[in-house]
Amino acid sequence: MKKISEMESIRECSSNYILAVNDTINVIHGKWKAAIISSLLFGKKRYGELQKEIPKITPRMLSKELRDLEANGMVVRTVHDTIPVTVEYELTQSGYAFQHVLDVMLEWGLEHRKSIIGSTK
Amino acid sequence: MKKISEMESIRECSSNYILAVNDTINVIHGKWKAAIISSLLFGKKRYGELQKEIPKITPRMLSKELRDLEANGMVVRTVHDTIPVTVEYELTQSGYAFQHVLDVMLEWGLEHRKSIIGSTK
DNA sequence: GTTGAAACTATAGTTTAGTATACTACTATA
DNA sequence: TATAGTAGTATACTAAACTATAGTTTCAAC
């Protein structure tokens, strides 16, 4: 399949590999993006709901990170003409697909923690 | 199996999920760590070899990042009593296992790029 | 005409990350 | 005695990320 050969060819070259991986790292770069994405994996949310779910984020950071995620094609922002206006944020298809990446990170993190505890006792 | 149930229980709770995922993000946090890990995936390397393979890294950053990675159980540092002394850095088992995380990132990144190109044409 | 809700923005400051450039310690060989 | 190789450290700086706190807009209900 094409996907396999594309990955294979990138994996052969250390510098291309790093560039492609960094593309992904940049999308979740920073202190808050993983939290926002994780929160949105449980369903679309309004600005105020995100603020409540991510307790210590400032409004400035929340709106900046949401703008970044929107610019990167991770979330879509929808304004509803209710009174007062409400805004909903939802993951794109790519955004939802990112759960697989987070799950693999989670799994590795759990194993890694075990291996560290095992090696220091 | 235990691993499944552990993951399932973490995935049920948004805040625990974020905490566990952040453990992993912190390990590769910063501009250079993914590059160092990627380079070491191709085999153990000496300090000077890493410096050549990662062209723009300063010696200060390289030694800082290597210290971080060592402290996090990602690499082991071995001093050989050659003349002059040589130092080798090698990934731990966890470090090598991290390739799976990077591969999933790579794969998602390639798909994501396609979906962005597809949506703007 | 004041209050309140929603979704932010503005300004200023602190903290952390990263860069630039020079220097050190050790020892072997010329 | 000077030079070179290896693996760094030291000092000072700039830039990016993040925080704190207050203010803005819009419209409706009281």
JSON list of N, CA and C in Angstrom, two decimals, chain A residues 11 30 35-36 48 50 55 58 75 78 95 110 115:
[
{"chain": "A", "resi": 11, "resn": "ARG", "atom": "N", "xyz": [11.07, 6.88, 7.03]},
{"chain": "A", "resi": 11, "resn": "ARG", "atom": "CA", "xyz": [11.82, 6.29, 8.14]},
{"chain": "A", "resi": 11, "resn": "ARG", "atom": "C", "xyz": [13.26, 5.98, 7.77]},
{"chain": "A", "resi": 30, "resn": "GLY", "atom": "N", "xyz": [2.88, 23.04, 23.55]},
{"chain": "A", "resi": 30, "resn": "GLY", "atom": "CA", "xyz": [2.45, 23.96, 24.59]},
{"chain": "A", "resi": 30, "resn": "GLY", "atom": "C", "xyz": [1.78, 23.25, 25.76]},
{"chain": "A", "resi": 35, "resn": "ALA", "atom": "N", "xyz": [-4.80, 19.17, 26.62]},
{"chain": "A", "resi": 35, "resn": "ALA", "atom": "CA", "xyz": [-5.95, 19.22, 27.51]},
{"chain": "A", "resi": 35, "resn": "ALA", "atom": "C", "xyz": [-7.21, 19.63, 26.74]},
{"chain": "A", "resi": 36, "resn": "ILE", "atom": "N", "xyz": [-7.06, 20.61, 25.86]},
{"chain": "A", "resi": 36, "resn": "ILE", "atom": "CA", "xyz": [-8.20, 21.06, 25.07]},
{"chain": "A", "resi": 36, "resn": "ILE", "atom": "C", "xyz": [-8.70, 19.95, 24.15]},
{"chain": "A", "resi": 48, "resn": "GLY", "atom": "N", "xyz": [-17.15, 28.68, 27.36]},
{"chain": "A", "resi": 48, "resn": "GLY", "atom": "CA", "xyz": [-17.28, 28.68, 28.81]},
{"chain": "A", "resi": 48, "resn": "GLY", "atom": "C", "xyz": [-17.17, 27.29, 29.42]},
{"chain": "A", "resi": 50, "resn": "LEU", "atom": "N", "xyz": [-15.34, 24.83, 28.20]},
{"chain": "A", "resi": 50, "resn": "LEU", "atom": "CA", "xyz": [-13.92, 24.48, 28.19]},
{"chain": "A", "resi": 50, "resn": "LEU", "atom": "C", "xyz": [-13.21, 25.16, 29.36]},
{"chain": "A", "resi": 55, "resn": "PRO", "atom": "N", "xyz": [-9.40, 23.92, 34.55]},
{"chain": "A", "resi": 55, "resn": "PRO", "atom": "CA", "xyz": [-9.60, 24.90, 35.61]},
{"chain": "A", "resi": 55, "resn": "PRO", "atom": "C", "xyz": [-8.66, 26.10, 35.58]},
{"chain": "A", "resi": 58, "resn": "THR", "atom": "N", "xyz": [-6.19, 30.61, 31.55]},
{"chain": "A", "resi": 58, "resn": "THR", "atom": "CA", "xyz": [-6.72, 31.98, 31.49]},
{"chain": "A", "resi": 58, "resn": "THR", "atom": "C", "xyz": [-7.50, 32.15, 30.18]},
{"chain": "A", "resi": 75, "resn": "VAL", "atom": "N", "xyz": [-9.70, 21.93, 15.02]},
{"chain": "A", "resi": 75, "resn": "VAL", "atom": "CA", "xyz": [-11.06, 22.20, 15.51]},
{"chain": "A", "resi": 75, "resn": "VAL", "atom": "C", "xyz": [-11.79, 23.13, 14.55]},
{"chain": "A", "resi": 78, "resn": "THR", "atom": "N", "xyz": [-17.90, 27.33, 15.62]},
{"chain": "A", "resi": 78, "resn": "THR", "atom": "CA", "xyz": [-19.21, 27.68, 15.07]},
{"chain": "A", "resi": 78, "resn": "THR", "atom": "C", "xyz": [-19.90, 28.68, 15.98]},
{"chain": "A", "resi": 95, "resn": "GLY", "atom": "N", "xyz": [-8.87, 15.86, 13.99]},
{"chain": "A", "resi": 95, "resn": "GLY", "atom": "CA", "xyz": [-8.82, 16.07, 15.43]},
{"chain": "A", "resi": 95, "resn": "GLY", "atom": "C", "xyz": [-9.27, 14.83, 16.18]},
{"chain": "A", "resi": 110, "resn": "LEU", "atom": "N", "xyz": [2.40, 4.73, 30.49]},
{"chain": "A", "resi": 110, "resn": "LEU", "atom": "CA", "xyz": [2.13, 3.79, 31.59]},
{"chain": "A", "resi": 110, "resn": "LEU", "atom": "C", "xyz": [3.23, 2.73, 31.68]},
{"chain": "A", "resi": 115, "resn": "SER", "atom": "N", "xyz": [8.51, 0.76, 34.05]},
{"chain": "A", "resi": 115, "resn": "SER", "atom": "CA", "xyz": [9.90, 0.36, 33.86]},
{"chain": "A", "resi": 115, "resn": "SER", "atom": "C", "xyz": [10.83, 1.20, 34.73]}
]
